[in-house]
Each structure stands twice: as structure tokens, then as C-alpha cells.
């Protein structure tokens, strides 16, 4: 039994990661702002899942919640899956500030608190995005935050290498979660389409023939947490079903 911290645990990719960890018999400290879905998640394995309803941009709340954990527990892994997206132009400062605080600054604060509690040979995995490698119109803050996670991954991998702790990022493209469905809703309205129809079209365009599931991403994260990945660090693993490999 190993101890893990997972952020963004109440929904989508984070939830799939938590469920795969508890299936393997591990204990998970699960963070999210979404209290309702966090409570539902806890019901899946009440003895193994410890839930913390916190806004990761509230640094005092992070400390209050996690200081007792890091004092009492040794962690094997930290998986950061929280994140938000919102279309905006380059001059919309408040949206920029909110996305950078949520996706980027909170990551540094969480890692500063949690890294000292990670055991030798442990793991850090950050959920970046394919938008950590390429751009998208009206998404400068999201793209900047996800590119920056790759910078943190490389620098922190070097910092933690003496303790044999690996630090990697996964970069999914189209994952069928609440985030993607909400992002597509406005586009669907403007085009007079439905979200399921847009999802079907995107799935068909992907060379491997379907959208990526949260469980697909959890599977890749499990690989990075496994003994097989012990010598893999500072890497960016793209999970896109071949979407980015040609025109
Ligand atoms: N869905 C996709 O297509 C896709 C593609 C690439 C990368 N990603 C990334 O994967 C990660 C998980 O996204 P998802 O698709 O599972 O979306 P999701 O919306 O289902 O899950 C994101 C979780 O983060 C939580 N969260 C958001 N703001 C928070 C805050 N301030 N404090 C605490 N928790 C907060 C949400 O409540 C939610 O549970 C994100 O970092 C996202 O950027 C998603």
C-alpha cells in the first residue's frame, strides 16, 4: 500500500486516476473544489480515499489541509490533475490571472508543500495538455500555463533526481470529460450543432478512431508510477491517438 496525493480528483481524469489507485490497494489524499463530487468519490472506497475540499488557489487553505498530511505521511506519488480553461482575448486580464493562478501558481505551491514528503524513488506526474506543445486561438492563458508545466517538469526532475524521484508530464488531446463538453457547448450553439455530434466528429478525425477517455489517461499515468518507468524522468508523454502525427 502506497500513499498518493491527487488534485482535481472529483471529476474526469483525476477521478479515473484515484479509482485506479484504490483498485491497486493504495491510499489517496484527494483534493478538489467540487465538494459534491468529492463526497461521491469517497463513497467508492471510504477507507482508502481521504477527501479535502479546497480551492487550490487559496494557498492558506492548501497549507491548513495538507500540513498535517505531510507531517504524518510519507508519499509515494503526487499527481496534479486540477485545471480550468476559458476562451479569452489577450487583453482580458482577469481571465488570464484566474487561469494562471489555478493551473500554474497553485502547482508550484502544492509541489513546494508536498515534495519534501515524497519518499526516495517516488513519483510526480503533472497533467499538462497537447496545448503545452502547440497553441490555440483565444487560449493564451491556458496554453501558457500548460507550456509552463513542462518547464517545471524539467527543472524539478533535475532537483529531485538525487532522491531518485521522477517528474513527468502527460499531454492529452481530446479527452471526453466535463471540461471538453463545456468547452464545446458554446461552439455547438454557434454552429447549430449538439455537443455529442461534435464529439463524434472529433473522434472520427483521430487516427486511432475515437476520443481519449479519462481511463486511457489514468492508464498512462499508472505506467509512469510503475517500476517499469523508474528511469523515465523530465519527459512529456503525448496521449492523442495519433492526432498530431500528420496532416
Ligand atoms: N479534457 C480534455 O480534453 C483535456 C485535454 C488536455 C488536458 N486536460 C487537463 O487534464 C486535467 C483534468 O481535466 P479534466 O478533463 O479531467 O476536466 P474536469 O473539469 O473533469 O476536471 C478538472 C478538475 O479540477 C478541479 N478544479 C478546477 N479548479 C479548481 C480549483 N481552483 N481548486 C481545486 N480544484 C479545482 C475541478 O473541480 C475538476 O474536478 C486538467 O489539468 C486539464 O487541463 C484535459
PDB file of C-alpha atoms and ligand atoms in Angstrom:
ATOM      1  CA  UNK A   1       0.000   0.000   0.000  1.00  0.00           C
ATOM      2  CA  UNK A   2       1.399   3.389  -1.045  1.00  0.00           C
ATOM      3  CA  UNK A   3       0.216   6.947  -0.358  1.00  0.00           C
ATOM      4  CA  UNK A   4      -0.695   9.336  -3.147  1.00  0.00           C
ATOM      5  CA  UNK A   5      -1.984  12.909  -3.382  1.00  0.00           C
ATOM      6  CA  UNK A   6      -4.241  13.569  -6.379  1.00  0.00           C
ATOM      7  CA  UNK A   7      -5.597  17.040  -7.215  1.00  0.00           C
ATOM      8  CA  UNK A   8      -8.611  17.634  -9.465  1.00  0.00           C
ATOM      9  CA  UNK A   9      -9.774  14.325  -8.021  1.00  0.00           C
ATOM     10  CA  UNK A  10     -13.543  14.819  -8.106  1.00  0.00           C
ATOM     11  CA  UNK A  11     -14.053  14.584 -11.865  1.00  0.00           C
ATOM     12  CA  UNK A  12     -12.686  13.410 -15.182  1.00  0.00           C
ATOM     13  CA  UNK A  13      -9.034  12.401 -15.398  1.00  0.00           C
ATOM     14  CA  UNK A  14      -8.272  12.966 -11.688  1.00  0.00           C
ATOM     15  CA  UNK A  15     -11.202  10.766 -10.656  1.00  0.00           C
ATOM     16  CA  UNK A  16     -10.127   7.974 -13.028  1.00  0.00           C
ATOM     17  CA  UNK A  17      -6.604   8.128 -11.541  1.00  0.00           C
ATOM     18  CA  UNK A  18      -7.930   7.916  -7.964  1.00  0.00           C
ATOM     19  CA  UNK A  19     -10.130   4.932  -8.816  1.00  0.00           C
ATOM     20  CA  UNK A  20      -7.259   3.085 -10.497  1.00  0.00           C
ATOM     21  CA  UNK A  21      -5.026   3.698  -7.449  1.00  0.00           C
ATOM     22  CA  UNK A  22      -7.582   2.426  -4.939  1.00  0.00           C
ATOM     23  CA  UNK A  23      -8.189  -0.662  -7.107  1.00  0.00           C
ATOM     24  CA  UNK A  24      -4.475  -1.421  -6.619  1.00  0.00           C
ATOM     25  CA  UNK A  25      -4.966  -1.121  -2.830  1.00  0.00           C
ATOM     26  CA  UNK A  26      -3.351   2.305  -2.349  1.00  0.00           C
ATOM     27  CA  UNK A  27      -4.393   5.198  -0.091  1.00  0.00           C
ATOM     28  CA  UNK A  28      -5.250   8.518  -1.765  1.00  0.00           C
ATOM     29  CA  UNK A  29      -5.460  12.065  -0.393  1.00  0.00           C
ATOM     30  CA  UNK A  30      -7.900  13.585  -2.886  1.00  0.00           C
ATOM     31  CA  UNK A  31      -8.183  17.372  -3.395  1.00  0.00           C
ATOM     32  CA  UNK A  32     -10.845  19.292  -5.292  1.00  0.00           C
ATOM     33  CA  UNK A  33     -13.028  22.379  -5.055  1.00  0.00           C
ATOM     34  CA  UNK A  34     -16.107  20.337  -6.084  1.00  0.00           C
ATOM     35  CA  UNK A  35     -17.374  19.104  -2.704  1.00  0.00           C
ATOM     36  CA  UNK A  36     -20.389  17.239  -4.048  1.00  0.00           C
ATOM     37  CA  UNK A  37     -18.467  15.028  -6.469  1.00  0.00           C
ATOM     38  CA  UNK A  38     -15.616  14.616  -3.997  1.00  0.00           C
ATOM     39  CA  UNK A  39     -18.125  13.192  -1.487  1.00  0.00           C
ATOM     40  CA  UNK A  40     -19.450  10.807  -4.144  1.00  0.00           C
ATOM     41  CA  UNK A  41     -15.879   9.717  -4.933  1.00  0.00           C
ATOM     42  CA  UNK A  42     -15.209   8.938  -1.260  1.00  0.00           C
ATOM     43  CA  UNK A  43     -18.158   6.521  -1.264  1.00  0.00           C
ATOM     44  CA  UNK A  44     -16.249   4.366  -3.782  1.00  0.00           C
ATOM     45  CA  UNK A  45     -13.607   3.425  -1.172  1.00  0.00           C
ATOM     46  CA  UNK A  46     -14.250   5.250   2.137  1.00  0.00           C
ATOM     47  CA  UNK A  47     -11.273   3.721   3.953  1.00  0.00           C
ATOM     48  CA  UNK A  48      -8.749   4.440   1.183  1.00  0.00           C
ATOM     49  CA  UNK A  49      -9.871   7.872  -0.079  1.00  0.00           C
ATOM     50  CA  UNK A  50      -9.369  10.916   2.193  1.00  0.00           C
ATOM     51  CA  UNK A  51     -11.038  13.988   0.736  1.00  0.00           C
ATOM     52  CA  UNK A  52     -10.113  17.671   1.071  1.00  0.00           C
ATOM     53  CA  UNK A  53     -12.482  20.278  -0.348  1.00  0.00           C
ATOM     54  CA  UNK A  54     -10.129  23.133  -1.213  1.00  0.00           C
ATOM     55  CA  UNK A  55      -9.639  25.782  -3.837  1.00  0.00           C
ATOM     56  CA  UNK A  56      -6.034  25.224  -4.940  1.00  0.00           C
ATOM     57  CA  UNK A  57      -5.615  28.983  -5.456  1.00  0.00           C
ATOM     58  CA  UNK A  58      -6.231  29.523  -1.728  1.00  0.00           C
ATOM     59  CA  UNK A  59      -2.686  28.926  -0.515  1.00  0.00           C
ATOM     60  CA  UNK A  60      -3.563  29.231   3.189  1.00  0.00           C
ATOM     61  CA  UNK A  61      -6.284  26.589   2.742  1.00  0.00           C
ATOM     62  CA  UNK A  62      -3.784  24.295   0.994  1.00  0.00           C
ATOM     63  CA  UNK A  63      -1.389  24.628   3.931  1.00  0.00           C
ATOM     64  CA  UNK A  64      -4.108  24.111   6.546  1.00  0.00           C
ATOM     65  CA  UNK A  65      -5.347  20.984   4.779  1.00  0.00           C
ATOM     66  CA  UNK A  66      -2.048  19.421   3.775  1.00  0.00           C
ATOM     67  CA  UNK A  67       0.436  20.276   6.552  1.00  0.00           C
ATOM     68  CA  UNK A  68      -0.957  17.522   8.824  1.00  0.00           C
ATOM     69  CA  UNK A  69      -0.729  15.072   5.870  1.00  0.00           C
ATOM     70  CA  UNK A  70       2.904  15.870   5.094  1.00  0.00           C
ATOM     71  CA  UNK A  71       3.872  15.740   8.790  1.00  0.00           C
ATOM     72  CA  UNK A  72       2.317  12.323   9.340  1.00  0.00           C
ATOM     73  CA  UNK A  73       2.617  10.521   5.993  1.00  0.00           C
ATOM     74  CA  UNK A  74       5.279   9.542   3.522  1.00  0.00           C
ATOM     75  CA  UNK A  75       4.021   9.952  -0.024  1.00  0.00           C
ATOM     76  CA  UNK A  76       4.989   7.775  -2.955  1.00  0.00           C
ATOM     77  CA  UNK A  77       3.358   9.934  -5.580  1.00  0.00           C
ATOM     78  CA  UNK A  78       1.796  13.315  -6.324  1.00  0.00           C
ATOM     79  CA  UNK A  79      -0.460  13.615  -9.375  1.00  0.00           C
ATOM     80  CA  UNK A  80      -1.690  17.086 -10.286  1.00  0.00           C
ATOM     81  CA  UNK A  81      -4.793  16.970 -12.476  1.00  0.00           C
ATOM     82  CA  UNK A  82      -6.727  20.109 -11.462  1.00  0.00           C
ATOM     83  CA  UNK A  83      -7.232  22.704 -14.168  1.00  0.00           C
ATOM     84  CA  UNK A  84      -9.569  25.166 -15.844  1.00  0.00           C
ATOM     85  CA  UNK A  85      -9.962  26.542 -19.337  1.00  0.00           C
ATOM     86  CA  UNK A  86     -11.814  29.556 -20.685  1.00  0.00           C
ATOM     87  CA  UNK A  87     -11.650  31.287 -24.052  1.00  0.00           C
ATOM     88  CA  UNK A  88     -10.389  34.878 -23.868  1.00  0.00           C
ATOM     89  CA  UNK A  89      -8.586  37.540 -25.840  1.00  0.00           C
ATOM     90  CA  UNK A  90      -5.089  38.649 -24.855  1.00  0.00           C
ATOM     91  CA  UNK A  91      -6.440  41.807 -23.132  1.00  0.00           C
ATOM     92  CA  UNK A  92      -8.791  40.042 -20.701  1.00  0.00           C
ATOM     93  CA  UNK A  93      -6.584  40.325 -17.617  1.00  0.00           C
ATOM     94  CA  UNK A  94      -8.950  38.832 -15.072  1.00  0.00           C
ATOM     95  CA  UNK A  95      -9.381  35.577 -17.028  1.00  0.00           C
ATOM     96  CA  UNK A  96      -5.604  35.405 -17.574  1.00  0.00           C
ATOM     97  CA  UNK A  97      -4.979  35.874 -13.825  1.00  0.00           C
ATOM     98  CA  UNK A  98      -7.517  33.220 -12.828  1.00  0.00           C
ATOM     99  CA  UNK A  99      -6.205  30.582 -15.255  1.00  0.00           C
ATOM    100  CA  UNK A 100      -2.549  31.210 -14.378  1.00  0.00           C
ATOM    101  CA  UNK A 101      -3.317  31.121 -10.636  1.00  0.00           C
ATOM    102  CA  UNK A 102      -5.320  27.893 -10.964  1.00  0.00           C
ATOM    103  CA  UNK A 103      -3.253  25.921 -13.468  1.00  0.00           C
ATOM    104  CA  UNK A 104       0.253  27.201 -12.754  1.00  0.00           C
ATOM    105  CA  UNK A 105       0.904  29.051  -9.478  1.00  0.00           C
ATOM    106  CA  UNK A 106      -1.125  26.521  -7.476  1.00  0.00           C
ATOM    107  CA  UNK A 107       1.050  23.757  -8.964  1.00  0.00           C
ATOM    108  CA  UNK A 108       4.199  25.397  -7.574  1.00  0.00           C
ATOM    109  CA  UNK A 109       2.535  25.928  -4.160  1.00  0.00           C
ATOM    110  CA  UNK A 110       1.302  22.324  -3.972  1.00  0.00           C
ATOM    111  CA  UNK A 111       4.685  20.957  -5.003  1.00  0.00           C
ATOM    112  CA  UNK A 112       6.559  23.175  -2.545  1.00  0.00           C
ATOM    113  CA  UNK A 113       4.483  21.721   0.269  1.00  0.00           C
ATOM    114  CA  UNK A 114       4.320  18.112  -0.928  1.00  0.00           C
ATOM    115  CA  UNK A 115       7.778  17.371  -2.398  1.00  0.00           C
ATOM    116  CA  UNK A 116       9.553  17.148   0.988  1.00  0.00           C
ATOM    117  CA  UNK A 117       7.127  14.341   1.949  1.00  0.00           C
ATOM    118  CA  UNK A 118       7.840  12.222  -1.157  1.00  0.00           C
ATOM    119  CA  UNK A 119       9.916   9.133  -0.435  1.00  0.00           C
ATOM    120  CA  UNK A 120      13.139   8.288  -2.287  1.00  0.00           C
ATOM    121  CA  UNK A 121      12.180   6.661  -5.588  1.00  0.00           C
ATOM    122  CA  UNK A 122       8.770   8.382  -5.608  1.00  0.00           C
ATOM    123  CA  UNK A 123       6.879   9.995  -8.489  1.00  0.00           C
ATOM    124  CA  UNK A 124       5.412  13.326  -9.576  1.00  0.00           C
ATOM    125  CA  UNK A 125       3.079  13.432 -12.584  1.00  0.00           C
ATOM    126  CA  UNK A 126       1.528  16.633 -13.939  1.00  0.00           C
ATOM    127  CA  UNK A 127      -1.419  16.613 -16.319  1.00  0.00           C
ATOM    128  CA  UNK A 128      -0.413  19.212 -18.898  1.00  0.00           C
ATOM    129  CA  UNK A 129      -2.097  19.158 -22.328  1.00  0.00           C
ATOM    130  CA  UNK A 130      -1.318  18.949 -26.010  1.00  0.00           C
ATOM    131  CA  UNK A 131      -1.715  22.744 -25.620  1.00  0.00           C
ATOM    132  CA  UNK A 132       1.537  22.537 -23.659  1.00  0.00           C
ATOM    133  CA  UNK A 133       3.199  21.961 -27.045  1.00  0.00           C
ATOM    134  CA  UNK A 134       1.046  23.877 -29.544  1.00  0.00           C
ATOM    135  CA  UNK A 135      -1.158  26.960 -29.475  1.00  0.00           C
ATOM    136  CA  UNK A 136      -4.868  27.562 -29.879  1.00  0.00           C
ATOM    137  CA  UNK A 137      -6.576  30.840 -30.747  1.00  0.00           C
ATOM    138  CA  UNK A 138      -8.195  32.621 -27.767  1.00  0.00           C
ATOM    139  CA  UNK A 139      -6.469  30.276 -25.313  1.00  0.00           C
ATOM    140  CA  UNK A 140      -3.264  32.141 -24.470  1.00  0.00           C
ATOM    141  CA  UNK A 141      -3.525  31.733 -20.689  1.00  0.00           C
ATOM    142  CA  UNK A 142      -4.341  28.019 -20.870  1.00  0.00           C
ATOM    143  CA  UNK A 143      -1.544  27.446 -23.425  1.00  0.00           C
ATOM    144  CA  UNK A 144       0.929  29.481 -21.352  1.00  0.00           C
ATOM    145  CA  UNK A 145       0.044  27.573 -18.176  1.00  0.00           C
ATOM    146  CA  UNK A 146       0.324  24.161 -19.851  1.00  0.00           C
ATOM    147  CA  UNK A 147       3.624  25.043 -21.600  1.00  0.00           C
ATOM    148  CA  UNK A 148       4.934  26.250 -18.216  1.00  0.00           C
ATOM    149  CA  UNK A 149       4.131  22.905 -16.578  1.00  0.00           C
ATOM    150  CA  UNK A 150       6.645  21.312 -18.953  1.00  0.00           C
ATOM    151  CA  UNK A 151       9.288  23.792 -17.742  1.00  0.00           C
ATOM    152  CA  UNK A 152       8.532  22.924 -14.116  1.00  0.00           C
ATOM    153  CA  UNK A 153       8.673  19.214 -15.026  1.00  0.00           C
ATOM    154  CA  UNK A 154      12.197  19.515 -16.436  1.00  0.00           C
ATOM    155  CA  UNK A 155      13.614  21.766 -13.684  1.00  0.00           C
ATOM    156  CA  UNK A 156      12.046  19.806 -10.829  1.00  0.00           C
ATOM    157  CA  UNK A 157      13.151  16.485 -12.364  1.00  0.00           C
ATOM    158  CA  UNK A 158      16.754  17.707 -12.019  1.00  0.00           C
ATOM    159  CA  UNK A 159      16.162  19.000  -8.469  1.00  0.00           C
ATOM    160  CA  UNK A 160      14.660  15.706  -7.281  1.00  0.00           C
ATOM    161  CA  UNK A 161      16.933  13.330  -9.223  1.00  0.00           C
ATOM    162  CA  UNK A 162      19.345  12.879  -6.268  1.00  0.00           C
ATOM    163  CA  UNK A 163      16.419  11.301  -4.359  1.00  0.00           C
ATOM    164  CA  UNK A 164      15.567   9.167  -7.444  1.00  0.00           C
ATOM    165  CA  UNK A 165      12.153  10.860  -7.594  1.00  0.00           C
ATOM    166  CA  UNK A 166      10.921  11.060 -11.187  1.00  0.00           C
ATOM    167  CA  UNK A 167       8.919  14.017 -12.515  1.00  0.00           C
ATOM    168  CA  UNK A 168       6.965  13.679 -15.762  1.00  0.00           C
ATOM    169  CA  UNK A 169       4.087  15.319 -17.608  1.00  0.00           C
ATOM    170  CA  UNK A 170       1.299  13.764 -19.658  1.00  0.00           C
ATOM    171  CA  UNK A 171      -0.162  15.736 -22.550  1.00  0.00           C
ATOM    172  CA  UNK A 172      -3.613  14.533 -23.559  1.00  0.00           C
ATOM    173  CA  UNK A 173      -5.515  15.964 -26.511  1.00  0.00           C
ATOM    174  CA  UNK A 174      -9.293  15.357 -26.720  1.00  0.00           C
ATOM    175  CA  UNK A 175     -10.430  13.661 -23.504  1.00  0.00           C
ATOM    176  CA  UNK A 176     -14.155  13.117 -23.075  1.00  0.00           C
ATOM    177  CA  UNK A 177     -14.717  14.890 -19.732  1.00  0.00           C
ATOM    178  CA  UNK A 178     -16.784  17.752 -18.318  1.00  0.00           C
ATOM    179  CA  UNK A 179     -14.048  20.207 -19.339  1.00  0.00           C
ATOM    180  CA  UNK A 180     -14.190  19.203 -23.020  1.00  0.00           C
ATOM    181  CA  UNK A 181     -18.005  19.056 -23.126  1.00  0.00           C
ATOM    182  CA  UNK A 182     -18.320  22.510 -21.522  1.00  0.00           C
ATOM    183  CA  UNK A 183     -15.693  23.897 -23.907  1.00  0.00           C
ATOM    184  CA  UNK A 184     -17.571  22.545 -26.916  1.00  0.00           C
ATOM    185  CA  UNK A 185     -21.016  23.705 -25.748  1.00  0.00           C
ATOM    186  CA  UNK A 186     -20.640  27.296 -26.973  1.00  0.00           C
ATOM    187  CA  UNK A 187     -19.189  26.140 -30.303  1.00  0.00           C
ATOM    188  CA  UNK A 188     -22.119  23.729 -30.727  1.00  0.00           C
ATOM    189  CA  UNK A 189     -24.665  26.503 -30.058  1.00  0.00           C
ATOM    190  CA  UNK A 190     -22.986  28.832 -32.588  1.00  0.00           C
ATOM    191  CA  UNK A 191     -22.896  26.104 -35.247  1.00  0.00           C
ATOM    192  CA  UNK A 192     -26.438  24.888 -34.541  1.00  0.00           C
ATOM    193  CA  UNK A 193     -24.979  21.516 -33.577  1.00  0.00           C
ATOM    194  CA  UNK A 194     -25.043  19.370 -30.456  1.00  0.00           C
ATOM    195  CA  UNK A 195     -22.103  18.503 -28.219  1.00  0.00           C
ATOM    196  CA  UNK A 196     -22.483  14.725 -28.848  1.00  0.00           C
ATOM    197  CA  UNK A 197     -22.330  15.356 -32.609  1.00  0.00           C
ATOM    198  CA  UNK A 198     -19.154  17.457 -32.274  1.00  0.00           C
ATOM    199  CA  UNK A 199     -17.602  14.785 -30.028  1.00  0.00           C
ATOM    200  CA  UNK A 200     -18.417  12.129 -32.640  1.00  0.00           C
ATOM    201  CA  UNK A 201     -16.778  14.209 -35.396  1.00  0.00           C
ATOM    202  CA  UNK A 202     -13.635  14.793 -33.326  1.00  0.00           C
ATOM    203  CA  UNK A 203     -13.454  11.077 -32.501  1.00  0.00           C
ATOM    204  CA  UNK A 204     -13.641  10.152 -36.189  1.00  0.00           C
ATOM    205  CA  UNK A 205     -10.816  12.574 -37.021  1.00  0.00           C
ATOM    206  CA  UNK A 206      -8.427  10.897 -34.543  1.00  0.00           C
ATOM    207  CA  UNK A 207      -6.306   8.248 -36.346  1.00  0.00           C
ATOM    208  CA  UNK A 208      -6.972   5.613 -33.653  1.00  0.00           C
ATOM    209  CA  UNK A 209     -10.684   6.173 -34.271  1.00  0.00           C
ATOM    210  CA  UNK A 210     -12.139   7.540 -31.050  1.00  0.00           C
ATOM    211  CA  UNK A 211     -11.903  10.182 -28.358  1.00  0.00           C
ATOM    212  CA  UNK A 212      -9.500   9.592 -25.472  1.00  0.00           C
ATOM    213  CA  UNK A 213     -11.142   8.502 -22.215  1.00  0.00           C
ATOM    214  CA  UNK A 214     -10.189   9.593 -18.701  1.00  0.00           C
ATOM    215  CA  UNK A 215      -9.310   5.919 -18.090  1.00  0.00           C
ATOM    216  CA  UNK A 216      -6.869   5.975 -21.056  1.00  0.00           C
ATOM    217  CA  UNK A 217      -5.015   8.872 -19.403  1.00  0.00           C
ATOM    218  CA  UNK A 218      -5.108   7.131 -15.999  1.00  0.00           C
ATOM    219  CA  UNK A 219      -3.516   4.072 -17.662  1.00  0.00           C
ATOM    220  CA  UNK A 220      -0.592   6.160 -18.937  1.00  0.00           C
ATOM    221  CA  UNK A 221      -0.190   7.768 -15.510  1.00  0.00           C
ATOM    222  CA  UNK A 222      -0.148   4.273 -13.945  1.00  0.00           C
ATOM    223  CA  UNK A 223       2.709   3.375 -16.262  1.00  0.00           C
ATOM    224  CA  UNK A 224       4.694   6.426 -15.072  1.00  0.00           C
ATOM    225  CA  UNK A 225       4.013   5.367 -11.460  1.00  0.00           C
ATOM    226  CA  UNK A 226       5.093   1.767 -12.106  1.00  0.00           C
ATOM    227  CA  UNK A 227       8.520   0.131 -11.624  1.00  0.00           C
ATOM    228  CA  UNK A 228       8.767  -0.082 -15.439  1.00  0.00           C
ATOM    229  CA  UNK A 229       9.129   3.734 -15.573  1.00  0.00           C
ATOM    230  CA  UNK A 230      11.812   4.034 -12.893  1.00  0.00           C
ATOM    231  CA  UNK A 231      14.387   5.583 -15.284  1.00  0.00           C
ATOM    232  CA  UNK A 232      11.952   7.891 -17.107  1.00  0.00           C
ATOM    233  CA  UNK A 233      12.104  11.473 -15.876  1.00  0.00           C
ATOM    234  CA  UNK A 234      11.636  15.039 -17.232  1.00  0.00           C
ATOM    235  CA  UNK A 235       9.526  13.658 -20.106  1.00  0.00           C
ATOM    236  CA  UNK A 236       6.319  14.756 -21.821  1.00  0.00           C
ATOM    237  CA  UNK A 237       4.072  11.849 -22.830  1.00  0.00           C
ATOM    238  CA  UNK A 238       1.578  12.824 -25.537  1.00  0.00           C
ATOM    239  CA  UNK A 239      -1.743  10.930 -25.437  1.00  0.00           C
ATOM    240  CA  UNK A 240      -3.539  11.925 -28.631  1.00  0.00           C
ATOM    241  CA  UNK A 241      -4.458   8.751 -30.531  1.00  0.00           C
ATOM    242  CA  UNK A 242      -2.108   9.859 -33.316  1.00  0.00           C
ATOM    243  CA  UNK A 243      -3.926  13.180 -33.809  1.00  0.00           C
ATOM    244  CA  UNK A 244      -0.717  15.223 -34.045  1.00  0.00           C
ATOM    245  CA  UNK A 245       1.332  12.905 -36.277  1.00  0.00           C
ATOM    246  CA  UNK A 246       0.318  14.131 -39.733  1.00  0.00           C
ATOM    247  CA  UNK A 247      -1.970  16.276 -41.848  1.00  0.00           C
TER     248      UNK A 247
HETATM  249  N1  LIG B   1     -10.488  17.076 -21.172  1.00  0.00           N
HETATM  250  C1  LIG B   1      -9.534  17.332 -22.050  1.00  0.00           C
HETATM  251  O1  LIG B   1      -9.756  17.265 -23.265  1.00  0.00           O
HETATM  252  C2  LIG B   1      -8.137  17.670 -21.581  1.00  0.00           C
HETATM  253  C3  LIG B   1      -7.131  17.720 -22.542  1.00  0.00           C
HETATM  254  C4  LIG B   1      -5.830  18.032 -22.142  1.00  0.00           C
HETATM  255  C5  LIG B   1      -5.545  18.298 -20.819  1.00  0.00           C
HETATM  256  N2  LIG B   1      -6.543  18.264 -19.896  1.00  0.00           N
HETATM  257  C6  LIG B   1      -6.166  18.572 -18.497  1.00  0.00           C
HETATM  258  O2  LIG B   1      -6.489  17.464 -17.689  1.00  0.00           O
HETATM  259  C7  LIG B   1      -6.727  17.912 -16.357  1.00  0.00           C
HETATM  260  C8  LIG B   1      -8.041  17.307 -15.873  1.00  0.00           C
HETATM  261  O3  LIG B   1      -9.096  17.836 -16.680  1.00  0.00           O
HETATM  262  P1  LIG B   1     -10.445  17.029 -16.956  1.00  0.00           P
HETATM  263  O4  LIG B   1     -10.590  16.907 -18.403  1.00  0.00           O
HETATM  264  O5  LIG B   1     -10.491  15.831 -16.101  1.00  0.00           O
HETATM  265  O6  LIG B   1     -11.501  18.134 -16.510  1.00  0.00           O
HETATM  266  P2  LIG B   1     -12.539  18.178 -15.323  1.00  0.00           P
HETATM  267  O7  LIG B   1     -13.161  19.517 -15.389  1.00  0.00           O
HETATM  268  O8  LIG B   1     -13.409  16.974 -15.386  1.00  0.00           O
HETATM  269  O9  LIG B   1     -11.612  18.045 -14.011  1.00  0.00           O
HETATM  270  C9  LIG B   1     -10.846  19.125 -13.527  1.00  0.00           C
HETATM  271  C10 LIG B   1     -10.992  19.131 -12.007  1.00  0.00           C
HETATM  272  O10 LIG B   1     -10.227  20.223 -11.475  1.00  0.00           O
HETATM  273  C11 LIG B   1     -10.998  20.784 -10.409  1.00  0.00           C
HETATM  274  N3  LIG B   1     -10.622  22.175 -10.157  1.00  0.00           N
HETATM  275  C12 LIG B   1     -10.756  23.228 -11.019  1.00  0.00           C
HETATM  276  N4  LIG B   1     -10.388  24.356 -10.411  1.00  0.00           N
HETATM  277  C13 LIG B   1     -10.009  24.021  -9.145  1.00  0.00           C
HETATM  278  C14 LIG B   1      -9.560  24.761  -8.025  1.00  0.00           C
HETATM  279  N5  LIG B   1      -9.396  26.104  -8.069  1.00  0.00           N
HETATM  280  N6  LIG B   1      -9.275  24.101  -6.872  1.00  0.00           N
HETATM  281  C15 LIG B   1      -9.426  22.751  -6.792  1.00  0.00           C
HETATM  282  N7  LIG B   1      -9.874  22.004  -7.822  1.00  0.00           N
HETATM  283  C16 LIG B   1     -10.164  22.631  -8.975  1.00  0.00           C
HETATM  284  C17 LIG B   1     -12.440  20.682 -10.911  1.00  0.00           C
HETATM  285  O11 LIG B   1     -13.391  20.822  -9.866  1.00  0.00           O
HETATM  286  C18 LIG B   1     -12.447  19.315 -11.560  1.00  0.00           C
HETATM  287  O12 LIG B   1     -12.812  18.302 -10.662  1.00  0.00           O
HETATM  288  C19 LIG B   1      -6.738  19.441 -16.401  1.00  0.00           C
HETATM  289  O13 LIG B   1      -5.496  19.923 -15.940  1.00  0.00           O
HETATM  290  C20 LIG B   1      -6.903  19.735 -17.895  1.00  0.00           C
HETATM  291  O14 LIG B   1      -6.335  20.967 -18.236  1.00  0.00           O
HETATM  292  C21 LIG B   1      -7.830  17.943 -20.239  1.00  0.00           C
END
